[in-house]
């Protein structure tokens, strides 16, 4: 993989930011437009300064998405999680997972946090881990946008790109990540014991490295062990949103909201937020928006995820036929099982692509694929409830890490997903 040029990346990011601002300004120059409204009701409690990177995570602004609000007659609000230091909602999860592991003694300074991730959680772990004196080892499907791997490598993480297979396969990226944590623990244990054979270290006998040494060569000599983050099943994921994102939304709206909607990958966000909000007010409706290839819509609406023939491990090809990375799944995770949902909506790839371009043109919001899908869900909820309601969704990450696929014209053209809409007609809004 070609090395990343940090200077070039900074210049490119600055250029993109300027272009977005200019595009939004010019498109609105002849229209009377309200500035985005920030729903921070807790200004008096804001800290004058924060203690390091970790303390800067969370307390993201909740903004009114003007174009969608005006088109639907509802107040549609987006929680700007792309403003976290690591650029996504997963920063919250990374901190919670690492801190709980450290407190439980499952991880120590000098240790390696391993994870199987389509991108955002991996980037958040790689961003946060060094603040705790740890390193990061990531296993990522090779069909994920290449810039995600480049970002991870720039952050100092070890990155393995592997072919996408079913979770039942031993070489699914999550299962490989789990093994890497075990290998790191074995490596650290042998290093501590200083095992020797005939006066020589086990790793080097007669000038030849052992198989164990070859597998462990990815770990530095000062590695103190490994910890598998397990974002899909680790309930620290759910807890991060139950304790953080949910309460923030409640405070920022002063409890005046009617509905919440989001897609699910691990399920932690939709579970933590929905459970918190419904405990505060059972009248708040919480919904899932689900992309193509995922079975969670069926589970929520019909109680059955798939037929016996459609089960994970029995399909002839990878079941995920969506370009929205990081959301959609064909199994029930421990995190998703914590969700309290009133219903679900289907979203399509074309709707997500069209929504991303609509928001860029009309609101200056440069969003990633899951954020765009969440906004599709917010409009669907608005259409279902009718005008006069307040609906909150999550703006998970920006479009910065989706340039090579979701924002690539040639890639979209090959899939028949070239955006063509002038407005919101793709959601039956004229």
XYZ file of C-alpha atoms in Angstrom:
430
model
C 0.000 0.000 0.000
C 1.349 3.447 -0.879
C 2.429 5.535 2.104
C 0.161 8.325 3.229
C 1.390 11.876 2.755
C 0.205 13.715 5.907
C 0.801 17.145 4.377
C -1.141 16.225 1.264
C -3.968 14.836 3.386
C -4.204 18.069 5.374
C -4.239 20.177 2.223
C -6.895 17.926 0.671
C -9.069 18.104 3.798
C -8.774 21.897 3.878
C -9.668 22.123 0.206
C -12.719 19.919 0.687
C -13.898 22.006 3.660
C -13.541 25.248 1.671
C -15.330 23.716 -1.307
C -18.249 22.563 0.865
C -18.643 25.991 2.446
C -18.459 27.728 -0.916
C -20.896 25.309 -2.543
C -23.432 25.795 0.233
C -23.052 29.591 0.217
C -23.381 29.928 -3.539
C -26.364 27.578 -3.717
C -28.131 29.691 -1.101
C -27.012 33.143 -2.177
C -30.383 34.007 -3.717
C -32.523 32.428 -1.021
C -33.478 33.441 2.472
C -32.158 30.633 4.653
C -32.093 30.256 8.384
C -28.745 29.437 9.921
C -28.513 25.978 11.509
C -29.940 26.041 15.019
C -27.794 24.531 17.750
C -29.784 22.827 20.457
C -27.237 23.055 23.265
C -29.297 23.900 26.371
C -26.412 23.346 28.755
C -24.189 26.315 27.919
C -23.607 27.270 31.557
C -22.161 23.843 32.277
C -19.681 23.931 29.398
C -16.066 23.542 30.441
C -13.677 26.330 29.540
C -11.083 23.726 28.666
C -10.958 19.948 28.407
C -8.348 17.571 29.721
C -6.789 15.947 26.704
C -8.262 14.189 23.679
C -10.507 11.781 25.578
C -12.244 14.604 27.411
C -13.042 16.190 24.032
C -15.177 13.205 23.016
C -18.938 13.617 23.293
C -21.116 16.658 23.968
C -21.424 17.094 20.217
C -23.886 19.706 18.903
C -27.413 18.837 17.864
C -28.331 20.839 14.773
C -31.535 21.480 12.915
C -31.265 20.061 9.400
C -32.997 22.971 7.738
C -33.781 21.482 4.335
C -35.368 18.305 5.691
C -37.256 20.180 8.398
C -38.746 22.620 5.920
C -39.626 19.866 3.447
C -41.431 17.681 5.997
C -42.929 20.173 8.437
C -41.115 18.400 11.278
C -38.093 19.504 13.265
C -35.419 17.068 12.062
C -32.312 17.287 14.210
C -28.935 15.661 13.643
C -26.428 14.793 16.371
C -23.069 15.827 14.867
C -20.945 12.861 15.894
C -18.535 13.536 13.031
C -17.173 16.368 15.199
C -15.633 13.934 17.685
C -11.780 13.911 17.629
C -11.669 10.596 15.756
C -14.337 11.774 13.342
C -17.221 9.482 14.273
C -19.744 8.282 16.818
C -17.452 5.319 17.530
C -15.089 7.482 19.595
C -17.501 7.095 22.505
C -17.422 3.320 22.180
C -13.635 3.149 21.899
C -13.154 5.040 25.157
C -15.727 2.967 27.038
C -14.328 -0.354 25.815
C -10.716 0.504 26.632
C -11.466 2.030 30.039
C -13.564 -0.950 31.118
C -10.839 -3.349 29.946
C -8.178 -1.452 31.877
C -10.301 -1.352 35.028
C -11.007 -5.083 34.795
C -7.318 -5.910 34.296
C -7.960 -7.391 30.841
C -5.706 -4.760 29.272
C -2.652 -2.900 30.511
C -0.327 -0.187 29.262
C 1.770 -1.578 26.454
C -1.031 -3.887 25.390
C -2.587 -4.294 21.960
C -6.282 -3.659 21.345
C -7.505 -5.792 18.443
C -10.728 -5.354 16.522
C -12.503 -6.483 13.390
C -14.120 -3.406 11.877
C -15.367 -1.967 8.599
C -13.576 1.233 9.510
C -15.011 3.741 11.980
C -14.591 1.756 15.207
C -11.084 0.805 14.138
C -10.185 4.448 13.482
C -11.609 5.474 16.860
C -9.661 2.745 18.671
C -6.475 3.724 16.858
C -7.096 7.364 17.794
C -7.832 6.696 21.457
C -5.526 3.762 22.307
C -2.270 5.782 22.473
C -3.750 8.041 25.170
C -3.903 4.928 27.362
C -0.422 3.753 26.399
C -1.758 1.013 24.125
C -1.459 0.046 20.471
C -4.071 -1.046 17.973
C -4.281 -4.005 15.565
C -7.152 -3.928 13.093
C -8.569 -6.537 10.730
C -10.694 -4.920 8.026
C -12.616 -6.346 5.022
C -10.779 -5.554 1.810
C -13.887 -4.118 0.161
C -13.990 -1.221 2.624
C -12.991 2.197 1.271
C -9.195 2.270 0.918
C -8.864 5.612 2.706
C -9.957 3.923 5.933
C -6.892 1.670 5.839
C -4.718 4.660 4.970
C -6.035 6.616 7.936
C -5.459 3.651 10.250
C -1.879 3.223 9.100
C -1.250 6.946 9.498
C -2.521 6.617 13.076
C 0.054 3.894 13.724
C -2.258 0.872 13.754
C -1.312 -2.504 12.285
C -3.841 -3.186 9.508
C -4.825 -6.524 7.985
C -7.149 -6.427 4.981
C -8.984 -9.715 4.397
C -11.664 -10.954 2.017
C -15.285 -10.643 3.225
C -16.786 -13.960 4.365
C -19.640 -15.049 6.625
C -19.240 -14.595 10.378
C -19.426 -18.388 10.646
C -16.128 -18.673 8.732
C -12.972 -18.841 10.837
C -11.390 -16.162 8.652
C -14.143 -13.582 8.994
C -12.398 -10.344 9.958
C -13.941 -10.389 13.439
C -12.758 -13.947 14.101
C -9.235 -13.141 12.928
C -9.139 -10.122 15.257
C -10.182 -12.363 18.154
C -7.299 -14.724 17.364
C -4.815 -11.871 17.175
C -5.640 -10.913 20.765
C -5.003 -14.490 21.901
C -1.722 -14.567 19.977
C -0.653 -11.307 21.624
C -1.351 -12.805 25.046
C 0.625 -15.931 24.198
C 3.500 -13.819 22.914
C 3.561 -11.662 26.041
C 3.383 -14.713 28.300
C 6.332 -16.387 26.596
C 8.299 -13.172 26.618
C 7.730 -12.743 30.362
C 8.736 -16.301 31.135
C 11.825 -15.948 28.963
C 11.455 -19.531 27.808
C 14.688 -20.988 26.557
C 15.759 -24.210 24.936
C 19.422 -25.229 25.164
C 20.340 -21.768 26.314
C 18.633 -20.023 23.421
C 15.344 -18.237 23.341
C 12.477 -20.318 21.958
C 11.942 -17.818 19.155
C 15.379 -18.480 17.676
C 16.685 -22.047 17.552
C 19.646 -22.977 15.341
C 19.223 -19.703 13.518
C 15.629 -20.449 12.505
C 12.514 -18.819 13.902
C 9.688 -21.020 15.170
C 6.172 -20.936 13.739
C 5.055 -19.204 16.927
C 7.705 -16.538 16.424
C 6.631 -15.932 12.854
C 3.002 -15.459 13.944
C 4.091 -13.190 16.787
C 6.404 -11.020 14.705
C 3.546 -8.524 14.320
C 3.820 -7.706 18.030
C 6.563 -5.492 19.452
C 8.933 -6.927 22.034
C 7.426 -4.760 24.796
C 3.857 -6.011 24.136
C 2.144 -6.735 27.463
C -0.727 -8.714 25.942
C -3.803 -8.383 23.783
C -7.447 -7.480 24.282
C -10.206 -8.125 21.748
C -12.529 -5.099 21.749
C -15.478 -7.171 20.432
C -17.622 -4.169 19.526
C -20.516 -6.360 18.335
C -20.990 -8.266 21.598
C -19.261 -6.094 24.212
C -22.016 -4.250 26.075
C -19.645 -1.383 26.803
C -20.766 -0.308 23.318
C -24.415 -0.065 24.379
C -23.413 1.486 27.697
C -21.459 4.297 26.008
C -24.638 5.494 24.309
C -26.953 4.781 27.232
C -24.722 6.871 29.500
C -23.606 9.482 26.960
C -25.397 9.961 23.651
C -28.915 9.349 24.968
C -28.663 11.754 27.929
C -27.095 14.424 25.726
C -29.988 14.229 23.246
C -32.465 14.451 26.118
C -30.763 17.528 27.575
C -30.218 19.258 24.226
C -33.896 18.961 23.348
C -35.037 19.624 26.945
C -36.918 16.344 26.608
C -39.062 17.756 23.798
C -38.715 15.115 21.089
C -41.161 12.683 19.560
C -38.946 10.161 17.810
C -35.437 8.832 17.319
C -34.210 6.851 14.297
C -30.895 5.269 13.328
C -29.416 2.352 11.421
C -27.570 -0.466 13.171
C -24.265 -2.199 12.600
C -23.263 -3.456 16.015
C -26.543 -2.055 17.352
C -24.917 -0.153 20.198
C -26.054 3.335 19.203
C -29.683 2.560 18.439
C -29.910 0.347 21.538
C -28.305 2.720 24.026
C -30.157 5.809 22.827
C -33.547 4.126 22.399
C -33.480 2.491 25.805
C -32.455 5.696 27.583
C -35.023 7.881 25.819
C -37.886 5.462 26.360
C -37.021 5.148 30.030
C -37.238 8.936 30.283
C -40.466 9.069 28.272
C -42.187 5.910 26.984
C -44.041 8.079 24.476
C -40.894 8.701 22.427
C -41.009 6.450 19.372
C -37.752 4.787 18.361
C -37.143 3.331 14.917
C -34.568 1.421 12.904
C -33.660 2.244 9.304
C -32.105 -0.770 7.599
C -30.064 -0.987 4.346
C -30.268 -3.669 1.640
C -28.923 -7.097 2.565
C -29.633 -6.699 6.278
C -32.210 -8.776 8.122
C -32.854 -6.502 11.094
C -35.849 -4.879 9.358
C -37.499 -8.290 9.161
C -36.724 -8.984 12.810
C -38.250 -5.720 14.018
C -41.322 -5.789 11.767
C -42.067 -9.520 11.523
C -40.135 -11.123 14.368
C -38.196 -13.380 11.972
C -34.833 -12.425 10.485
C -34.636 -14.858 7.562
C -35.625 -18.239 6.244
C -33.496 -21.277 7.055
C -31.913 -21.039 3.606
C -30.921 -17.405 4.164
C -29.111 -17.977 7.465
C -25.502 -16.837 7.876
C -23.102 -19.441 6.522
C -25.659 -20.992 4.139
C -25.683 -18.349 1.434
C -23.491 -18.932 -1.578
C -22.182 -15.369 -1.598
C -21.588 -12.501 0.768
C -25.120 -11.354 1.743
C -24.215 -7.705 2.152
C -25.225 -6.060 -1.088
C -25.159 -2.454 0.104
C -22.625 0.322 -0.348
C -23.456 1.836 3.044
C -20.468 0.723 5.099
C -20.717 -0.082 8.795
C -24.469 -0.712 8.966
C -26.645 -3.716 8.244
C -26.156 -7.186 9.678
C -27.670 -10.679 9.511
C -27.347 -11.742 13.112
C -28.579 -10.495 16.484
C -25.797 -9.023 18.574
C -25.855 -8.616 22.349
C -25.916 -4.858 21.787
C -28.844 -4.849 19.380
C -30.850 -7.061 21.751
C -30.832 -4.141 24.221
C -32.760 -1.891 21.804
C -36.363 -0.811 22.413
C -37.865 -0.200 18.986
C -41.349 0.693 17.809
C -40.799 -0.087 14.153
C -38.409 -0.089 11.218
C -38.020 1.361 7.728
C -36.143 0.133 4.691
C -33.650 2.437 3.024
C -32.014 1.843 -0.352
C -28.529 2.587 -1.599
C -29.923 5.001 -4.180
C -31.825 6.897 -1.492
C -28.668 7.170 0.635
C -26.610 8.461 -2.301
C -29.284 10.970 -3.316
C -29.719 12.122 0.276
C -25.988 12.740 0.700
C -25.897 15.005 -2.366
C -29.107 16.785 -1.382
C -27.736 17.625 2.078
C -24.414 18.766 0.659
C -26.146 21.116 -1.762
C -28.804 22.449 0.593
C -27.214 22.342 4.040
C -23.465 22.162 3.464
C -23.420 18.803 5.257
C -20.759 16.455 3.864
C -21.850 13.131 5.331
C -20.833 9.492 5.154
C -23.058 6.693 3.907
C -24.527 5.654 7.275
C -25.296 9.283 8.152
C -27.107 9.681 4.838
C -29.114 6.519 5.494
C -30.058 7.834 8.930
C -31.397 11.003 7.295
C -33.437 8.878 4.902
C -34.856 7.222 8.011
C -35.615 10.589 9.600
C -37.678 11.637 6.565
C -39.512 8.294 6.589
C -40.384 8.816 10.251
C -41.561 12.360 9.516
C -43.794 11.078 6.724
C -45.187 8.420 9.059
C -45.874 10.715 12.039
C -46.924 13.793 10.072
C -45.936 17.472 10.455
C -45.286 19.101 13.813
C -43.046 16.417 15.361
C -39.436 16.582 16.502
C -37.221 13.774 15.217
C -33.581 13.122 16.121
C -31.033 11.061 14.216
C -27.272 10.488 14.276
C -24.794 12.031 11.838
C -22.270 9.252 12.404
C -19.319 10.445 10.346
C -18.399 12.771 7.497
C -17.772 11.962 3.858
C -13.995 12.288 4.307
C -13.503 8.520 4.642
C -15.933 7.618 1.840
C -14.287 9.317 -1.131
C -13.191 6.231 -3.058
C -16.625 4.581 -3.098
C -19.678 6.465 -1.857
C -18.468 9.756 -3.403
C -16.745 8.293 -6.459
C -18.731 8.979 -9.651
C -17.236 6.089 -11.619
C -17.845 3.566 -8.845
C -21.469 4.667 -8.457
C -22.010 4.617 -12.215
C -20.918 0.979 -12.397
C -23.593 0.116 -9.847
C -26.305 2.224 -11.460
C -26.350 4.605 -8.497
C -25.449 7.897 -10.153
C -27.393 10.642 -8.332
C -29.922 12.399 -10.564
C -32.513 13.940 -8.214
C -33.080 17.686 -8.194
C -34.796 17.621 -4.809
C -36.361 15.029 -2.511
C -38.469 13.337 -5.177
C -36.613 10.086 -4.450
C -38.554 10.065 -1.164
C -41.817 11.129 -2.812
C -41.486 14.745 -1.679
C -42.014 17.392 -4.354
